[in-house]
Short mmCIF file of C-alpha atoms and ligand atoms in Angstrom, two decimals:
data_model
loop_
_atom_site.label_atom_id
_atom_site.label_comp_id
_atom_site.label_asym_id
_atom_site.label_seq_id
_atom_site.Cartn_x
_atom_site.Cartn_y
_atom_site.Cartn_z
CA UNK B 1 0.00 0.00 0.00
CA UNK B 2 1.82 3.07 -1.04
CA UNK B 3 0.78 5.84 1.23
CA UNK B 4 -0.65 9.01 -0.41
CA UNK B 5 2.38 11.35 1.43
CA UNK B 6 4.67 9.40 -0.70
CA UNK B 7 3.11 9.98 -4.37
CA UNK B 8 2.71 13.76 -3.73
CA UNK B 9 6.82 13.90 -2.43
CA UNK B 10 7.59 11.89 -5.84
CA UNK B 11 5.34 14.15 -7.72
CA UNK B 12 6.93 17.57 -6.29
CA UNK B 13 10.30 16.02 -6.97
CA UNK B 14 9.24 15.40 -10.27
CA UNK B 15 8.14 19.39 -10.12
CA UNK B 16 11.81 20.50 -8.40
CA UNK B 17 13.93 18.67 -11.50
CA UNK B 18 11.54 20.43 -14.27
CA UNK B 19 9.49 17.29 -15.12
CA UNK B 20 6.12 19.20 -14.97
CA UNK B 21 4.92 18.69 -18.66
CA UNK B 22 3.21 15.45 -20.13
CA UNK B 23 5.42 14.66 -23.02
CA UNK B 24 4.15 11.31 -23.73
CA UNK B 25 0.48 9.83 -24.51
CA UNK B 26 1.06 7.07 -22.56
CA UNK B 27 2.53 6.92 -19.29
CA UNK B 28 6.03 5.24 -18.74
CA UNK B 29 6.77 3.14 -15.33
CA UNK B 30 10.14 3.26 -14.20
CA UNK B 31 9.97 0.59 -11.93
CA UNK B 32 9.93 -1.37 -14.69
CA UNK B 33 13.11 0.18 -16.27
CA UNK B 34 14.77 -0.35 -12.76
CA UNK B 35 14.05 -4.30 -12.95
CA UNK B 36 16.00 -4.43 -16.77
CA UNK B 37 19.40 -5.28 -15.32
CA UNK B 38 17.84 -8.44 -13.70
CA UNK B 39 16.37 -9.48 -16.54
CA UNK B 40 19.89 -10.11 -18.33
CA UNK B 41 20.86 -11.77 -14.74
CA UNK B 42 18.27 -14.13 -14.54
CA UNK B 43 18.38 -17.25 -15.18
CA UNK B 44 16.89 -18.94 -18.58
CA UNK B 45 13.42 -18.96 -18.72
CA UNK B 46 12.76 -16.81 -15.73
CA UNK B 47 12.03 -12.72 -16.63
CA UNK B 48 11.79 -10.23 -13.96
CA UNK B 49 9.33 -8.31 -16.46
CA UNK B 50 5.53 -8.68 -17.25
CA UNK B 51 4.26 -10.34 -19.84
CA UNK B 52 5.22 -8.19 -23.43
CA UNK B 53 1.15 -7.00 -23.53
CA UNK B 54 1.45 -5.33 -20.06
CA UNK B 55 4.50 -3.61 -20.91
CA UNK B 56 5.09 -0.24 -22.59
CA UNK B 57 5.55 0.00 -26.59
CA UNK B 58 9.44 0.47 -26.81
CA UNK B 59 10.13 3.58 -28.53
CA UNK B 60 10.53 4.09 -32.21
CA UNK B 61 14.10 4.19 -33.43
CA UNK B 62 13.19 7.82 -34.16
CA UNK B 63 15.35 10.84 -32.35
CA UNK B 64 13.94 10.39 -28.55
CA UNK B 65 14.18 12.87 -25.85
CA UNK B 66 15.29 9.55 -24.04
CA UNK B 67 18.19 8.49 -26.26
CA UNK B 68 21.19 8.46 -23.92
CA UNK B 69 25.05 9.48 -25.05
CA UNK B 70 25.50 5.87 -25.25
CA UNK B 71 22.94 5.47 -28.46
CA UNK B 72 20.98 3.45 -26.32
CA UNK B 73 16.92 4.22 -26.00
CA UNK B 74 16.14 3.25 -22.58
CA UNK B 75 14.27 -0.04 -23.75
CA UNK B 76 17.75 -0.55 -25.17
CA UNK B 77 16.74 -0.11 -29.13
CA UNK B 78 19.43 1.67 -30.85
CA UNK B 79 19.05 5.31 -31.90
CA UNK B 80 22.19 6.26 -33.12
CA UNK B 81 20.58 6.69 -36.74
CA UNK B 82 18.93 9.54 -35.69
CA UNK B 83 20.89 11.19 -32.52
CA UNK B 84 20.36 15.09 -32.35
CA UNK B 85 23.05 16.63 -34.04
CA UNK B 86 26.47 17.85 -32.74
CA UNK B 87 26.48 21.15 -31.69
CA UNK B 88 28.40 22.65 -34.28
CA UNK B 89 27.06 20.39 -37.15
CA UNK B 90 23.72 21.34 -36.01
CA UNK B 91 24.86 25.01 -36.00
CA UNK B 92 26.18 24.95 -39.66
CA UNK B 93 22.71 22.44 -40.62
CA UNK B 94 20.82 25.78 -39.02
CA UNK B 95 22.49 28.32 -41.13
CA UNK B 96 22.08 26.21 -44.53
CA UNK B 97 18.49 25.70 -44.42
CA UNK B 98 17.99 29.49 -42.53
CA UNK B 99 19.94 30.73 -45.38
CA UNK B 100 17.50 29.23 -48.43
CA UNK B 101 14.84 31.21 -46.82
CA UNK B 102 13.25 33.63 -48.98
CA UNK B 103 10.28 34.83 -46.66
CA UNK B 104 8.43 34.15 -43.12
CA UNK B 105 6.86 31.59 -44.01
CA UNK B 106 9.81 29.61 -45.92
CA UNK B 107 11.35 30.33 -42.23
CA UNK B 108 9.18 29.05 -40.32
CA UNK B 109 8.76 25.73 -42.25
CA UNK B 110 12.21 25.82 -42.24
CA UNK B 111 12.13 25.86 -38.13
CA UNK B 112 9.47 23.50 -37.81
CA UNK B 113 11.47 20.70 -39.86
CA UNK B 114 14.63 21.52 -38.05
CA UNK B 115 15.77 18.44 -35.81
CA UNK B 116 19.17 19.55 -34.70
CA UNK B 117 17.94 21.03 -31.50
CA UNK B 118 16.61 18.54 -28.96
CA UNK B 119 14.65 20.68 -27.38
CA UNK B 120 11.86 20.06 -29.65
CA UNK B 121 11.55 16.78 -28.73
CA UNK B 122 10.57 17.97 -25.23
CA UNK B 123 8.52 21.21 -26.69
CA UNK B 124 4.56 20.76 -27.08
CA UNK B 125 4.65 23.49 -30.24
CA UNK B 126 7.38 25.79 -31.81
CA UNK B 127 6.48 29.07 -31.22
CA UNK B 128 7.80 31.43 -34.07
CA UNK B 129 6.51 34.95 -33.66
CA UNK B 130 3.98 37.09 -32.93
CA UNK B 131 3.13 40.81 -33.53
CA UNK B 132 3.00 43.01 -36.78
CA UNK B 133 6.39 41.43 -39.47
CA UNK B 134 6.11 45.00 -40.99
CA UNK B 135 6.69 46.69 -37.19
CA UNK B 136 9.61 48.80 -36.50
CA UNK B 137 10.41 47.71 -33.12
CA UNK B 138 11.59 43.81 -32.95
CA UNK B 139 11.66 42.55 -29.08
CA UNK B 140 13.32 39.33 -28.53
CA UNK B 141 13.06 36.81 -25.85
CA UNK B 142 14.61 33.86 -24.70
CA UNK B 143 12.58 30.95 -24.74
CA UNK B 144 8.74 30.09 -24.53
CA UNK B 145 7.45 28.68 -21.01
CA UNK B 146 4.72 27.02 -20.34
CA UNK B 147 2.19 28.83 -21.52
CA UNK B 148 3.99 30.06 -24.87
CA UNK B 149 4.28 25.78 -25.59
CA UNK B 150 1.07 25.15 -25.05
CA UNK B 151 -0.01 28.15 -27.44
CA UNK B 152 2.57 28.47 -29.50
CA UNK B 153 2.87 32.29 -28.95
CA UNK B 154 5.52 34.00 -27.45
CA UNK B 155 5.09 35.87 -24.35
CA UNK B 156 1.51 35.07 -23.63
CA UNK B 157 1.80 34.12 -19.77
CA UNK B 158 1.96 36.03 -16.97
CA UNK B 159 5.34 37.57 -18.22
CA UNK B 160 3.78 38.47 -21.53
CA UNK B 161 0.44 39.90 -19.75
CA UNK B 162 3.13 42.64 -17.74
CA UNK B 163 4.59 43.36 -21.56
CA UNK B 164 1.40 44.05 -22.90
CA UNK B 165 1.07 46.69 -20.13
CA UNK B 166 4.70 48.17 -20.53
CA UNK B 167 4.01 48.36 -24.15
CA UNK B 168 0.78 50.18 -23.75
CA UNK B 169 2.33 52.75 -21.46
CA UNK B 170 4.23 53.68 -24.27
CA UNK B 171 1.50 53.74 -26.88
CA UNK B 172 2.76 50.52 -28.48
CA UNK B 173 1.01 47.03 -28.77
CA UNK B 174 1.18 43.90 -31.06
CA UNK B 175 0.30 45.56 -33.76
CA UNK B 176 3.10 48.20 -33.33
CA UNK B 177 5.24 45.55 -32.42
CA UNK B 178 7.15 41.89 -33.67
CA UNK B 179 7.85 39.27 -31.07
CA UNK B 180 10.14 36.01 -31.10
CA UNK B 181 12.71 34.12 -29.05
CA UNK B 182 16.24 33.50 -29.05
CA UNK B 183 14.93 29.83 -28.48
CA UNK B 184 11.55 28.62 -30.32
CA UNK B 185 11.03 25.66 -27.99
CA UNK B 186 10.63 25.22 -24.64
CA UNK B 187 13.38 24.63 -21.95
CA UNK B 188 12.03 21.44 -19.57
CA UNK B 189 11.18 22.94 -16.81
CA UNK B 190 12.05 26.53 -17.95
CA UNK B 191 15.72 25.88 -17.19
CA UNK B 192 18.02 28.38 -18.64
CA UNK B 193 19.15 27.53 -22.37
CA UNK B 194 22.49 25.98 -22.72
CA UNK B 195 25.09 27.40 -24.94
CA UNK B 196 24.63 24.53 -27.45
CA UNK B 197 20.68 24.99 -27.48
CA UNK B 198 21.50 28.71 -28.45
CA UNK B 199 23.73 28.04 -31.09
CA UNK B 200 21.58 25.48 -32.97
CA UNK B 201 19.01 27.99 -32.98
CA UNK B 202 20.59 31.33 -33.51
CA UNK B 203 20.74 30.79 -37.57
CA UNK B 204 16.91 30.87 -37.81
CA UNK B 205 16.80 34.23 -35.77
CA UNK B 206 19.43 35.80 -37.29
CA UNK B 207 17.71 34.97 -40.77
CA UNK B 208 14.62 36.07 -38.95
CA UNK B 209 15.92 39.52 -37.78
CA UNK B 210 17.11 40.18 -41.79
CA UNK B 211 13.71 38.55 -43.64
CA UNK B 212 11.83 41.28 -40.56
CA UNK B 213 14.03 43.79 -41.40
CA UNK B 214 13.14 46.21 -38.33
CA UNK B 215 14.48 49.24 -37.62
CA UNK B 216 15.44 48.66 -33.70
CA UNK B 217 16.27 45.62 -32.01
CA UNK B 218 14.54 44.90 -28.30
CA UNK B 219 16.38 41.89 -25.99
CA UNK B 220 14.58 41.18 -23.29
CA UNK B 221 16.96 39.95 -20.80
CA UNK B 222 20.30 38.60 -20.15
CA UNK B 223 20.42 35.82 -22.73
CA UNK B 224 18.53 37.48 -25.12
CA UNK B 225 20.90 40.83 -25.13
CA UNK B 226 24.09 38.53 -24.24
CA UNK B 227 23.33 36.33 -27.54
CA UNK B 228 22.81 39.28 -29.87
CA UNK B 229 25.51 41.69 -28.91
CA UNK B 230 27.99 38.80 -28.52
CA UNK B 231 28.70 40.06 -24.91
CA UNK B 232 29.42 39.04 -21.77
CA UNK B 233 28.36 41.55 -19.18
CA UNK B 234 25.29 40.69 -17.23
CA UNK B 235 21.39 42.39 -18.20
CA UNK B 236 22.05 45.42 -15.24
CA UNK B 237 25.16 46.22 -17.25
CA UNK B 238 23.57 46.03 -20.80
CA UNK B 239 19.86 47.60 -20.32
CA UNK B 240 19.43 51.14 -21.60
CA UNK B 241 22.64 51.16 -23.14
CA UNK B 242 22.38 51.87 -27.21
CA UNK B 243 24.24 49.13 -29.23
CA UNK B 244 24.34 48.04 -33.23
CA UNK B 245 23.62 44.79 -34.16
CA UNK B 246 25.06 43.63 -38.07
CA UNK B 247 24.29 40.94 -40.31
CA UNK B 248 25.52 40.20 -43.86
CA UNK B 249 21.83 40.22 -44.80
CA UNK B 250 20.74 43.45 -43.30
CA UNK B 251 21.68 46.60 -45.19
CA UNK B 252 22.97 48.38 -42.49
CA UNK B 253 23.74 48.06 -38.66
CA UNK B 254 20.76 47.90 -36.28
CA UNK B 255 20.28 49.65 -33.28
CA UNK B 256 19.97 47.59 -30.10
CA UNK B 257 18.45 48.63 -27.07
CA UNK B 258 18.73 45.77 -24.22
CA UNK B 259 15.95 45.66 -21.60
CA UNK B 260 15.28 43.59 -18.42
CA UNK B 261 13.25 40.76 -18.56
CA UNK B 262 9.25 41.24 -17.33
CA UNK B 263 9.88 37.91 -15.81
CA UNK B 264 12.55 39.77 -14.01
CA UNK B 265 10.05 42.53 -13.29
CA UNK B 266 7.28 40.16 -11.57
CA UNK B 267 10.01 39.04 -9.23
CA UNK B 268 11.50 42.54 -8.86
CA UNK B 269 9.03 45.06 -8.75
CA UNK B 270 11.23 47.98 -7.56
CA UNK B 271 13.27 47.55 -11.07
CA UNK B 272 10.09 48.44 -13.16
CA UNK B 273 11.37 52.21 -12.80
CA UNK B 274 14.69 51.34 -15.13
CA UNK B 275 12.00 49.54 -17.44
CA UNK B 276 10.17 52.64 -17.70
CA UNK B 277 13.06 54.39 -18.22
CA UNK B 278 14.18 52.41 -21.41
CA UNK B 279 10.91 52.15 -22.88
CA UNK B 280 11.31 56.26 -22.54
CA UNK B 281 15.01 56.09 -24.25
CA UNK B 282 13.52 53.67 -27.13
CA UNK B 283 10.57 55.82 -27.58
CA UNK B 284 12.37 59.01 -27.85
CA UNK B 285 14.68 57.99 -31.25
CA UNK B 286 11.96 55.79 -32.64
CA UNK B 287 8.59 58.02 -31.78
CA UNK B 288 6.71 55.89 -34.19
N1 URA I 1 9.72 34.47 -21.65
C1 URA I 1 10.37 34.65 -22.81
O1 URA I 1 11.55 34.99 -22.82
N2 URA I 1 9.71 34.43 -23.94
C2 URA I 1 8.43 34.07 -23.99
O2 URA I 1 7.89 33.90 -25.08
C3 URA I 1 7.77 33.91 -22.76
C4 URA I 1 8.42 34.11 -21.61
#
């Protein structure tokens, strides 16, 4: 009898590692991946798992959010057919098929067939943009959360409800405005994105940014403004501050204007002032 104490602790440690998204249709028991060493122990005959009808499909040889380094699916069935890419093959397979984009759309299909990120195989939808293409002002993210995968819109949770209102304050809304992400899928959990994440993506926005072709660039936070300006000083260091941003497919450099995170906001009220302050600064050269 498993008491009820025990199932919510496993859940909310399930919660604490950033497993709190349904990936699957059908559940998966570990238990039963726990008893797969003593199957190859045991002796003939004898199998320390159910019968095959009460077990689990294994996965399809397919990439799988499951595949370890080893190649190995956990049921065991090779993968290594189909592994996500390295990180700098999957960089230079970004850039190819960003590059043959002639439009948005071309872009986004591009994205959506893109498998060198493994993110996606974690990510309910890949969330692309939002907002006016022909807008001046381009703000960029960092990565959809929970809300922006289940919608596949960027910034349409809580954090996106507080950038509505900052926008407004400033006479601007999504239809003055174009939205994306550094990152167009989900982190698990909403961990931070890791460096190889980024760079498997960053072709598609860069091609983004130049198919847009806005006049000011908006990063919202630290790994937004740290990815585009190539940086390393932290968002406190980089908000406010006027920056150009260049790519061989834009005309001209772009000015950048890095600004904190509303995520960052919620959990720091008293820093809404230096918000208000930018949106001021960006409003002033680019009146509308
Ligand atoms: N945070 C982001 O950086 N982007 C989103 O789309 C949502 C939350």
């Amino acid at each position: 009898m498993i008491d009820q104490s025990d199932i919510l602790a496993a859940l909310r440690w399930h919660v604490d590692i950033g497993c709190d998204e349904a990936i699957g249709d059908e559940p998966l028991d570990w238990a039963l991946l726990a008893a797969r060493p003593a199957v190859a122990r045991a002796p003939a005959g004898a199998s320390a798992l159910p019968p095959a009808a009460a077990r689990p499909a294994p996965a399809p040889a397919s990439r799988s959010a499951f595949g370890g380094p080893s190649g190995a699916s956990m049921f065991g069935a090779p993968v290594t057919a189909d592994l996500p890419l390295g990180a700098s093959e999957a960089g230079a397979s970004a850039r190819a098929r960003a590059a043959e984009a002639r439009s948005l759309e071309e872009l986004e299909t591009a994205l959506r067939a893109f498998d060198g990120c493994p993110l996606k195989a974690t990510a309910m939808n890949t969330v692309f943009a939002d907002g006016n293409p022909a807008a001046d002002i381009m703000l960029i993210g960092e990565a959809p959360g929970e809300d922006e995968d289940r919608q596949g819109k960027p910034f349409v949770g809580v954090s996106g409800k507080l950038l509505d209102r900052m926008l407004a304050q400033v006479g601007l809304d999504r239809s003055t405005v174009y939205i994306s992400n550094i990152l167009p899928w989900r982190p698990p959990g909403n961990r931070s994105p890791t460096q190889a994440e980024i760079a498997a993506c960053l072709p598609f926005l860069e091609r983004h940014v130049e198919l847009i072709g806005p006049k000011v660039l908006v990063p919202l936070g630290g790994t937004s403004a740290k990815t585009l300006l190539n940086r390393a000083e932290g968002i406190t260091r980089l908000r406010g501050r006027w920056f150009d941003y260049a790519s061989p497919g834009l005309p001209g450099p772009l000015p950048v204007i890095p600004m904190l995170h509303p995520a960052y906001l919620l959990r720091n009220p008293i820093a809404k002032r230096e918000a208000w302050r930018d949106l001021l600064t960006l409003r002033q050269r680019f009146p509308g």
